[in-house]
């Protein structure tokens, strides 16, 4: 069991913020001109870590026709009480090319062999040689590697944690506003390998980026503590901004941020569904709470419908079938095979329609085409909100 002291919540958030300074070469040149202390102060790591200017690494992101090169992160070495520790900071989404990466929802095998988001993996692969070369040349045997990232940087930090565990290194992972990275099996094995107690995923309940990509992707760690910032108003693009995360983590320790629930999240969500779908049940249009609960309910119902094939279903999505098509097939098959699933799916569809500000007529036949239409409306709305959050974060 790793007993290394974790970074503080506010400290990790400020480190995630500092990484953005490395993106542009001309800005980095200005920071380098301030000397070692200036570099460490700018990156918010003074007193615990120190970064040599040569340990900035670049990478590329975007689609095949729009991949762009830029500074993506750095490696810093521990000093004083953190001697023999390493820190890897990875920046988040900040350029237009990165938006394409965030929404390419295809799968590929990650460092440990489990399926992850192909777009995220391609960006990781672009800077992996820098990590490999550092570890080979530096002859370091760190007691722990702290890995920090916000937004896309959180996704890349997660894959980096997987990569370093394969190499036998102990890690602590800190992410803020991260999208989902891999499928169920990836989440399970990484949670086991790293240890859920060494994974600090901070999310805002109304940050739409944290709700993507949709099935078959899920968050890490699985079935463990979540560090959640309460925000049950409407879905708010601004709550993806790192400044909001820093503010919410200010003067708080991890226990203050830990979300607790009576029973499981699925049980809580399904109880909410019963109330929201009842006659007269109110669902606020584009409410963050409603969206969060809808996604939990959908995941629960899909698991019930797919049974033992749930994980396999996620890992076999191919180019000829969209994610929505796949979800529709699983859900419709479950409706045909189980009255209980049919009842739950009917309630969920009615609540989704309320969330979108549309009417649902009781007794509507849940055909394949109707289910697909409703899910497509939901996921297009969610993707649009997340896209706007990423776009506004760059302004």
GROMACS .gro file of C-alpha atoms in nm:
model
  395
    1UNK     CA    1   0.000   0.000   0.000
    2UNK     CA    2   0.138   0.342  -0.097
    3UNK     CA    3   0.160   0.580   0.199
    4UNK     CA    4   0.301   0.882   0.015
    5UNK     CA    5   0.115   1.200   0.107
    6UNK     CA    6  -0.118   1.309  -0.171
    7UNK     CA    7  -0.119   1.656  -0.319
    8UNK     CA    8  -0.383   1.882  -0.167
    9UNK     CA    9  -0.702   1.949  -0.362
   10UNK     CA   10  -0.634   2.319  -0.419
   11UNK     CA   11  -0.265   2.250  -0.485
   12UNK     CA   12  -0.348   1.994  -0.755
   13UNK     CA   13  -0.600   2.230  -0.917
   14UNK     CA   14  -0.345   2.512  -0.932
   15UNK     CA   15  -0.085   2.275  -1.080
   16UNK     CA   16  -0.340   2.178  -1.348
   17UNK     CA   17  -0.381   2.549  -1.420
   18UNK     CA   18  -0.008   2.615  -1.448
   19UNK     CA   19   0.039   2.357  -1.724
   20UNK     CA   20  -0.148   2.574  -1.974
   21UNK     CA   21   0.148   2.814  -1.974
   22UNK     CA   22   0.353   2.557  -2.166
   23UNK     CA   23   0.136   2.542  -2.478
   24UNK     CA   24   0.285   2.827  -2.680
   25UNK     CA   25   0.659   2.827  -2.744
   26UNK     CA   26   0.693   3.207  -2.727
   27UNK     CA   27   0.518   3.222  -2.391
   28UNK     CA   28   0.734   2.938  -2.264
   29UNK     CA   29   1.047   3.128  -2.372
   30UNK     CA   30   0.941   3.421  -2.153
   31UNK     CA   31   0.892   3.192  -1.854
   32UNK     CA   32   1.229   3.023  -1.910
   33UNK     CA   33   1.401   3.361  -1.911
   34UNK     CA   34   1.300   3.406  -1.546
   35UNK     CA   35   1.528   3.123  -1.436
   36UNK     CA   36   1.459   2.811  -1.232
   37UNK     CA   37   1.266   2.989  -0.957
   38UNK     CA   38   1.056   3.174  -1.214
   39UNK     CA   39   0.966   2.847  -1.386
   40UNK     CA   40   0.864   2.677  -1.062
   41UNK     CA   41   0.667   2.979  -0.943
   42UNK     CA   42   0.482   3.006  -1.275
   43UNK     CA   43   0.389   2.638  -1.267
   44UNK     CA   44   0.271   2.662  -0.902
   45UNK     CA   45   0.514   2.391  -0.786
   46UNK     CA   46   0.774   2.586  -0.585
   47UNK     CA   47   0.887   2.427  -0.260
   48UNK     CA   48   0.782   2.073  -0.352
   49UNK     CA   49   0.892   2.015  -0.712
   50UNK     CA   50   1.137   2.164  -0.957
   51UNK     CA   51   1.120   2.150  -1.335
   52UNK     CA   52   1.419   2.167  -1.567
   53UNK     CA   53   1.331   2.360  -1.882
   54UNK     CA   54   1.431   2.060  -2.094
   55UNK     CA   55   1.153   1.853  -1.938
   56UNK     CA   56   0.870   2.030  -2.121
   57UNK     CA   57   0.717   1.791  -2.374
   58UNK     CA   58   0.505   1.853  -2.681
   59UNK     CA   59   0.230   1.657  -2.849
   60UNK     CA   60  -0.035   1.674  -3.117
   61UNK     CA   61  -0.412   1.660  -3.110
   62UNK     CA   62  -0.706   1.683  -3.346
   63UNK     CA   63  -0.842   1.479  -3.634
   64UNK     CA   64  -0.646   1.340  -3.927
   65UNK     CA   65  -0.677   1.664  -4.124
   66UNK     CA   66  -0.641   1.904  -3.834
   67UNK     CA   67  -0.377   1.768  -3.598
   68UNK     CA   68  -0.169   2.044  -3.444
   69UNK     CA   69   0.156   2.040  -3.248
   70UNK     CA   70   0.185   2.225  -2.917
   71UNK     CA   71   0.330   2.200  -2.567
   72UNK     CA   72   0.132   1.944  -2.367
   73UNK     CA   73   0.302   1.909  -2.033
   74UNK     CA   74   0.611   1.867  -1.821
   75UNK     CA   75   0.795   1.638  -1.580
   76UNK     CA   76   0.918   1.783  -1.251
   77UNK     CA   77   1.129   1.624  -0.979
   78UNK     CA   78   1.045   1.635  -0.610
   79UNK     CA   79   1.252   1.842  -0.368
   80UNK     CA   80   1.280   1.857   0.011
   81UNK     CA   81   1.003   1.641   0.163
   82UNK     CA   82   0.905   1.515  -0.182
   83UNK     CA   83   1.251   1.407  -0.289
   84UNK     CA   84   1.237   1.086  -0.497
   85UNK     CA   85   0.887   1.175  -0.620
   86UNK     CA   86   0.794   1.289  -0.972
   87UNK     CA   87   0.517   1.516  -1.098
   88UNK     CA   88   0.371   1.503  -1.448
   89UNK     CA   89   0.141   1.790  -1.544
   90UNK     CA   90  -0.066   1.762  -1.864
   91UNK     CA   91  -0.269   2.047  -2.009
   92UNK     CA   92  -0.629   2.035  -2.118
   93UNK     CA   93  -0.826   2.136  -2.424
   94UNK     CA   94  -0.738   2.484  -2.542
   95UNK     CA   95  -0.721   2.483  -2.923
   96UNK     CA   96  -0.980   2.418  -3.190
   97UNK     CA   97  -0.795   2.106  -3.302
   98UNK     CA   98  -0.845   1.951  -2.960
   99UNK     CA   99  -1.224   1.967  -2.987
  100UNK     CA  100  -1.211   1.712  -3.267
  101UNK     CA  101  -1.010   1.480  -3.043
  102UNK     CA  102  -1.265   1.510  -2.764
  103UNK     CA  103  -1.553   1.379  -2.976
  104UNK     CA  104  -1.395   1.100  -3.183
  105UNK     CA  105  -1.570   0.815  -3.004
  106UNK     CA  106  -1.387   0.510  -3.139
  107UNK     CA  107  -1.196   0.250  -2.939
  108UNK     CA  108  -0.839   0.125  -2.935
  109UNK     CA  109  -0.626  -0.081  -2.697
  110UNK     CA  110  -0.451   0.131  -2.435
  111UNK     CA  111  -0.115   0.065  -2.265
  112UNK     CA  112  -0.254  -0.220  -2.051
  113UNK     CA  113  -0.444  -0.375  -2.341
  114UNK     CA  114  -0.792  -0.253  -2.244
  115UNK     CA  115  -1.010  -0.041  -2.471
  116UNK     CA  116  -0.985   0.338  -2.444
  117UNK     CA  117  -1.096   0.641  -2.649
  118UNK     CA  118  -0.889   0.634  -2.969
  119UNK     CA  119  -0.862   1.013  -2.999
  120UNK     CA  120  -0.724   1.049  -2.647
  121UNK     CA  121  -0.483   0.761  -2.706
  122UNK     CA  122  -0.349   0.917  -3.027
  123UNK     CA  123  -0.268   1.237  -2.840
  124UNK     CA  124  -0.100   1.037  -2.562
  125UNK     CA  125   0.102   0.844  -2.820
  126UNK     CA  126   0.233   1.174  -2.959
  127UNK     CA  127   0.415   1.255  -2.633
  128UNK     CA  128   0.478   0.902  -2.500
  129UNK     CA  129   0.833   0.897  -2.648
  130UNK     CA  130   0.922   1.198  -2.429
  131UNK     CA  131   0.806   1.013  -2.117
  132UNK     CA  132   0.989   0.697  -2.220
  133UNK     CA  133   1.313   0.882  -2.295
  134UNK     CA  134   1.304   1.068  -1.963
  135UNK     CA  135   1.252   0.751  -1.761
  136UNK     CA  136   1.527   0.571  -1.955
  137UNK     CA  137   1.788   0.847  -1.941
  138UNK     CA  138   1.721   0.979  -1.593
  139UNK     CA  139   1.759   0.635  -1.431
  140UNK     CA  140   1.494   0.740  -1.184
  141UNK     CA  141   1.318   0.501  -0.949
  142UNK     CA  142   1.055   0.733  -0.799
  143UNK     CA  143   0.859   0.632  -0.493
  144UNK     CA  144   0.549   0.782  -0.656
  145UNK     CA  145   0.452   0.969  -0.972
  146UNK     CA  146   0.182   1.235  -0.928
  147UNK     CA  147  -0.011   1.292  -1.253
  148UNK     CA  148  -0.235   1.599  -1.286
  149UNK     CA  149  -0.466   1.721  -1.563
  150UNK     CA  150  -0.780   1.922  -1.643
  151UNK     CA  151  -1.033   1.854  -1.921
  152UNK     CA  152  -0.858   1.667  -2.204
  153UNK     CA  153  -0.551   1.678  -1.977
  154UNK     CA  154  -0.744   1.468  -1.726
  155UNK     CA  155  -0.810   1.204  -1.991
  156UNK     CA  156  -0.444   1.206  -2.094
  157UNK     CA  157  -0.335   1.188  -1.729
  158UNK     CA  158  -0.554   0.879  -1.689
  159UNK     CA  159  -0.391   0.704  -1.985
  160UNK     CA  160  -0.049   0.812  -1.854
  161UNK     CA  161  -0.132   0.648  -1.520
  162UNK     CA  162  -0.218   0.327  -1.706
  163UNK     CA  163   0.110   0.350  -1.900
  164UNK     CA  164   0.323   0.401  -1.588
  165UNK     CA  165   0.155   0.118  -1.398
  166UNK     CA  166   0.239  -0.117  -1.685
  167UNK     CA  167   0.601  -0.007  -1.634
  168UNK     CA  168   0.575  -0.094  -1.265
  169UNK     CA  169   0.563   0.259  -1.122
  170UNK     CA  170   0.333   0.366  -0.838
  171UNK     CA  171   0.111   0.661  -0.925
  172UNK     CA  172  -0.141   0.905  -0.782
  173UNK     CA  173  -0.389   1.049  -1.031
  174UNK     CA  174  -0.561   1.389  -1.001
  175UNK     CA  175  -0.815   1.504  -1.262
  176UNK     CA  176  -1.051   1.802  -1.287
  177UNK     CA  177  -1.344   1.813  -1.530
  178UNK     CA  178  -1.217   1.506  -1.713
  179UNK     CA  179  -1.421   1.329  -1.979
  180UNK     CA  180  -1.455   0.951  -1.963
  181UNK     CA  181  -1.157   0.760  -2.100
  182UNK     CA  182  -1.217   0.387  -2.131
  183UNK     CA  183  -1.469   0.106  -2.111
  184UNK     CA  184  -1.580  -0.087  -1.804
  185UNK     CA  185  -1.289  -0.333  -1.809
  186UNK     CA  186  -1.035  -0.050  -1.841
  187UNK     CA  187  -1.185   0.132  -1.544
  188UNK     CA  188  -1.191  -0.182  -1.332
  189UNK     CA  189  -0.832  -0.285  -1.398
  190UNK     CA  190  -0.690   0.068  -1.359
  191UNK     CA  191  -0.879   0.115  -1.032
  192UNK     CA  192  -0.733  -0.213  -0.907
  193UNK     CA  193  -0.379  -0.141  -1.029
  194UNK     CA  194  -0.352   0.219  -0.909
  195UNK     CA  195  -0.580   0.179  -0.607
  196UNK     CA  196  -0.897   0.383  -0.578
  197UNK     CA  197  -0.748   0.560  -0.277
  198UNK     CA  198  -0.481   0.702  -0.511
  199UNK     CA  199  -0.729   0.841  -0.765
  200UNK     CA  200  -0.877   1.187  -0.715
  201UNK     CA  201  -1.136   1.268  -0.983
  202UNK     CA  202  -1.300   1.605  -0.922
  203UNK     CA  203  -1.614   1.688  -1.118
  204UNK     CA  204  -1.879   1.956  -1.111
  205UNK     CA  205  -2.231   1.819  -1.128
  206UNK     CA  206  -2.327   2.070  -1.397
  207UNK     CA  207  -2.010   2.038  -1.609
  208UNK     CA  208  -2.128   1.870  -1.933
  209UNK     CA  209  -1.777   1.764  -2.039
  210UNK     CA  210  -1.762   1.513  -1.753
  211UNK     CA  211  -2.070   1.337  -1.896
  212UNK     CA  212  -1.895   1.251  -2.224
  213UNK     CA  213  -1.812   1.041  -2.416
  214UNK     CA  214  -2.128   0.835  -2.373
  215UNK     CA  215  -2.152   0.454  -2.369
  216UNK     CA  216  -1.939   0.247  -2.358
  217UNK     CA  217  -1.707   0.487  -2.173
  218UNK     CA  218  -1.716   0.517  -1.793
  219UNK     CA  219  -1.514   0.709  -1.535
  220UNK     CA  220  -1.233   0.593  -1.309
  221UNK     CA  221  -1.215   0.492  -1.035
  222UNK     CA  222  -1.506   0.251  -1.048
  223UNK     CA  223  -1.739   0.192  -0.753
  224UNK     CA  224  -1.548   0.426  -0.527
  225UNK     CA  225  -1.540   0.772  -0.373
  226UNK     CA  226  -1.612   1.066  -0.598
  227UNK     CA  227  -1.497   1.420  -0.535
  228UNK     CA  228  -1.792   1.623  -0.649
  229UNK     CA  229  -1.872   1.993  -0.649
  230UNK     CA  230  -2.247   2.036  -0.585
  231UNK     CA  231  -2.425   2.236  -0.854
  232UNK     CA  232  -2.783   2.129  -0.907
  233UNK     CA  233  -2.894   2.426  -1.120
  234UNK     CA  234  -2.900   2.416  -1.497
  235UNK     CA  235  -2.616   2.265  -1.698
  236UNK     CA  236  -2.356   2.542  -1.694
  237UNK     CA  237  -2.079   2.570  -1.951
  238UNK     CA  238  -1.878   2.792  -1.717
  239UNK     CA  239  -1.848   2.515  -1.462
  240UNK     CA  240  -1.598   2.344  -1.689
  241UNK     CA  241  -1.357   2.634  -1.646
  242UNK     CA  242  -1.055   2.548  -1.433
  243UNK     CA  243  -1.100   2.873  -1.241
  244UNK     CA  244  -1.429   2.733  -1.108
  245UNK     CA  245  -1.258   2.414  -0.996
  246UNK     CA  246  -0.982   2.610  -0.822
  247UNK     CA  247  -1.238   2.826  -0.646
  248UNK     CA  248  -1.439   2.522  -0.535
  249UNK     CA  249  -1.127   2.344  -0.404
  250UNK     CA  250  -0.994   2.652  -0.225
  251UNK     CA  251  -0.918   2.583   0.141
  252UNK     CA  252  -1.077   2.237   0.121
  253UNK     CA  253  -0.921   1.898   0.179
  254UNK     CA  254  -1.023   1.584  -0.007
  255UNK     CA  255  -1.269   1.477   0.263
  256UNK     CA  256  -1.459   1.805   0.221
  257UNK     CA  257  -1.508   1.726  -0.147
  258UNK     CA  258  -1.596   1.360  -0.115
  259UNK     CA  259  -1.951   1.287  -0.228
  260UNK     CA  260  -2.149   1.050  -0.009
  261UNK     CA  261  -2.475   0.875  -0.087
  262UNK     CA  262  -2.706   0.641   0.100
  263UNK     CA  263  -2.692   0.318  -0.098
  264UNK     CA  264  -2.553   0.309  -0.451
  265UNK     CA  265  -2.569   0.589  -0.707
  266UNK     CA  266  -2.786   0.363  -0.925
  267UNK     CA  267  -3.033   0.306  -0.643
  268UNK     CA  268  -3.058   0.678  -0.579
  269UNK     CA  269  -3.106   0.751  -0.949
  270UNK     CA  270  -3.373   0.486  -0.998
  271UNK     CA  271  -3.563   0.617  -0.694
  272UNK     CA  272  -3.547   0.963  -0.850
  273UNK     CA  273  -3.680   0.819  -1.178
  274UNK     CA  274  -3.987   0.680  -1.003
  275UNK     CA  275  -4.069   1.023  -0.865
  276UNK     CA  276  -3.984   1.222  -1.179
  277UNK     CA  277  -4.186   0.997  -1.410
  278UNK     CA  278  -4.497   0.993  -1.192
  279UNK     CA  279  -4.800   1.192  -1.291
  280UNK     CA  280  -4.723   1.550  -1.197
  281UNK     CA  281  -4.355   1.472  -1.146
  282UNK     CA  282  -4.153   1.784  -1.222
  283UNK     CA  283  -3.833   1.779  -1.429
  284UNK     CA  284  -3.662   2.111  -1.489
  285UNK     CA  285  -3.564   2.161  -1.852
  286UNK     CA  286  -3.186   2.117  -1.895
  287UNK     CA  287  -3.142   2.071  -1.520
  288UNK     CA  288  -2.797   1.944  -1.421
  289UNK     CA  289  -2.949   1.713  -1.162
  290UNK     CA  290  -3.198   1.570  -1.410
  291UNK     CA  291  -2.927   1.508  -1.669
  292UNK     CA  292  -2.698   1.347  -1.412
  293UNK     CA  293  -2.978   1.119  -1.291
  294UNK     CA  294  -3.087   1.035  -1.646
  295UNK     CA  295  -2.737   0.919  -1.736
  296UNK     CA  296  -2.716   0.706  -1.420
  297UNK     CA  297  -3.057   0.552  -1.492
  298UNK     CA  298  -2.969   0.484  -1.854
  299UNK     CA  299  -2.649   0.308  -1.752
  300UNK     CA  300  -2.838   0.098  -1.494
  301UNK     CA  301  -3.110  -0.003  -1.740
  302UNK     CA  302  -2.856  -0.085  -2.011
  303UNK     CA  303  -2.665  -0.308  -1.771
  304UNK     CA  304  -2.988  -0.485  -1.681
  305UNK     CA  305  -3.079  -0.528  -2.048
  306UNK     CA  306  -2.737  -0.647  -2.163
  307UNK     CA  307  -2.665  -0.869  -1.862
  308UNK     CA  308  -2.331  -1.048  -1.884
  309UNK     CA  309  -2.275  -0.910  -2.234
  310UNK     CA  310  -2.267  -0.544  -2.118
  311UNK     CA  311  -1.886  -0.513  -2.122
  312UNK     CA  312  -1.850  -0.709  -2.446
  313UNK     CA  313  -2.115  -0.492  -2.608
  314UNK     CA  314  -1.913  -0.183  -2.527
  315UNK     CA  315  -1.590  -0.323  -2.663
  316UNK     CA  316  -1.733  -0.441  -2.995
  317UNK     CA  317  -1.881  -0.114  -3.123
  318UNK     CA  318  -1.756  -0.087  -3.479
  319UNK     CA  319  -1.764   0.186  -3.741
  320UNK     CA  320  -2.077   0.054  -3.908
  321UNK     CA  321  -2.289   0.107  -3.595
  322UNK     CA  322  -2.306   0.438  -3.415
  323UNK     CA  323  -2.312   0.450  -3.036
  324UNK     CA  324  -2.679   0.552  -3.043
  325UNK     CA  325  -2.761   0.256  -3.270
  326UNK     CA  326  -2.587   0.022  -3.028
  327UNK     CA  327  -2.768   0.162  -2.726
  328UNK     CA  328  -3.099   0.141  -2.908
  329UNK     CA  329  -3.047  -0.226  -2.994
  330UNK     CA  330  -2.956  -0.318  -2.635
  331UNK     CA  331  -3.247  -0.123  -2.490
  332UNK     CA  332  -3.504  -0.254  -2.738
  333UNK     CA  333  -3.393  -0.614  -2.687
  334UNK     CA  334  -3.430  -0.568  -2.312
  335UNK     CA  335  -3.779  -0.422  -2.356
  336UNK     CA  336  -3.888  -0.726  -2.558
  337UNK     CA  337  -3.745  -0.973  -2.307
  338UNK     CA  338  -3.842  -0.817  -1.972
  339UNK     CA  339  -4.153  -0.636  -1.852
  340UNK     CA  340  -3.949  -0.480  -1.570
  341UNK     CA  341  -3.699  -0.334  -1.817
  342UNK     CA  342  -3.986  -0.216  -2.038
  343UNK     CA  343  -4.144  -0.032  -1.745
  344UNK     CA  344  -3.813   0.131  -1.647
  345UNK     CA  345  -3.733   0.224  -2.007
  346UNK     CA  346  -4.078   0.381  -2.054
  347UNK     CA  347  -4.030   0.593  -1.743
  348UNK     CA  348  -3.682   0.695  -1.857
  349UNK     CA  349  -3.801   0.795  -2.205
  350UNK     CA  350  -4.079   1.007  -2.054
  351UNK     CA  351  -3.831   1.184  -1.824
  352UNK     CA  352  -3.584   1.245  -2.109
  353UNK     CA  353  -3.864   1.411  -2.305
  354UNK     CA  354  -3.949   1.632  -2.005
  355UNK     CA  355  -3.581   1.723  -1.969
  356UNK     CA  356  -3.573   1.828  -2.336
  357UNK     CA  357  -3.895   2.029  -2.302
  358UNK     CA  358  -4.099   1.790  -2.513
  359UNK     CA  359  -4.423   1.602  -2.451
  360UNK     CA  360  -4.444   1.225  -2.415
  361UNK     CA  361  -4.777   1.056  -2.483
  362UNK     CA  362  -4.851   0.771  -2.243
  363UNK     CA  363  -4.886   0.442  -2.427
  364UNK     CA  364  -4.644   0.537  -2.705
  365UNK     CA  365  -4.500   0.222  -2.862
  366UNK     CA  366  -4.126   0.202  -2.790
  367UNK     CA  367  -4.014   0.101  -3.136
  368UNK     CA  368  -3.650   0.093  -3.245
  369UNK     CA  369  -3.693   0.411  -3.447
  370UNK     CA  370  -3.863   0.598  -3.160
  371UNK     CA  371  -3.602   0.495  -2.901
  372UNK     CA  372  -3.324   0.593  -3.138
  373UNK     CA  373  -3.484   0.931  -3.205
  374UNK     CA  374  -3.515   1.012  -2.833
  375UNK     CA  375  -3.158   0.902  -2.751
  376UNK     CA  376  -3.025   1.096  -3.048
  377UNK     CA  377  -3.202   1.411  -2.925
  378UNK     CA  378  -3.053   1.364  -2.577
  379UNK     CA  379  -2.697   1.298  -2.687
  380UNK     CA  380  -2.694   1.574  -2.946
  381UNK     CA  381  -2.807   1.818  -2.678
  382UNK     CA  382  -2.539   1.694  -2.438
  383UNK     CA  383  -2.265   1.706  -2.702
  384UNK     CA  384  -2.365   2.060  -2.800
  385UNK     CA  385  -2.349   2.176  -2.438
  386UNK     CA  386  -2.008   2.016  -2.389
  387UNK     CA  387  -1.876   2.162  -2.713
  388UNK     CA  388  -1.988   2.508  -2.605
  389UNK     CA  389  -1.820   2.460  -2.265
  390UNK     CA  390  -1.491   2.372  -2.435
  391UNK     CA  391  -1.525   2.661  -2.678
  392UNK     CA  392  -1.603   2.917  -2.407
  393UNK     CA  393  -1.315   2.791  -2.195
  394UNK     CA  394  -1.079   2.906  -2.471
  395UNK     CA  395  -1.206   3.264  -2.493
   0.00000   0.00000   0.00000
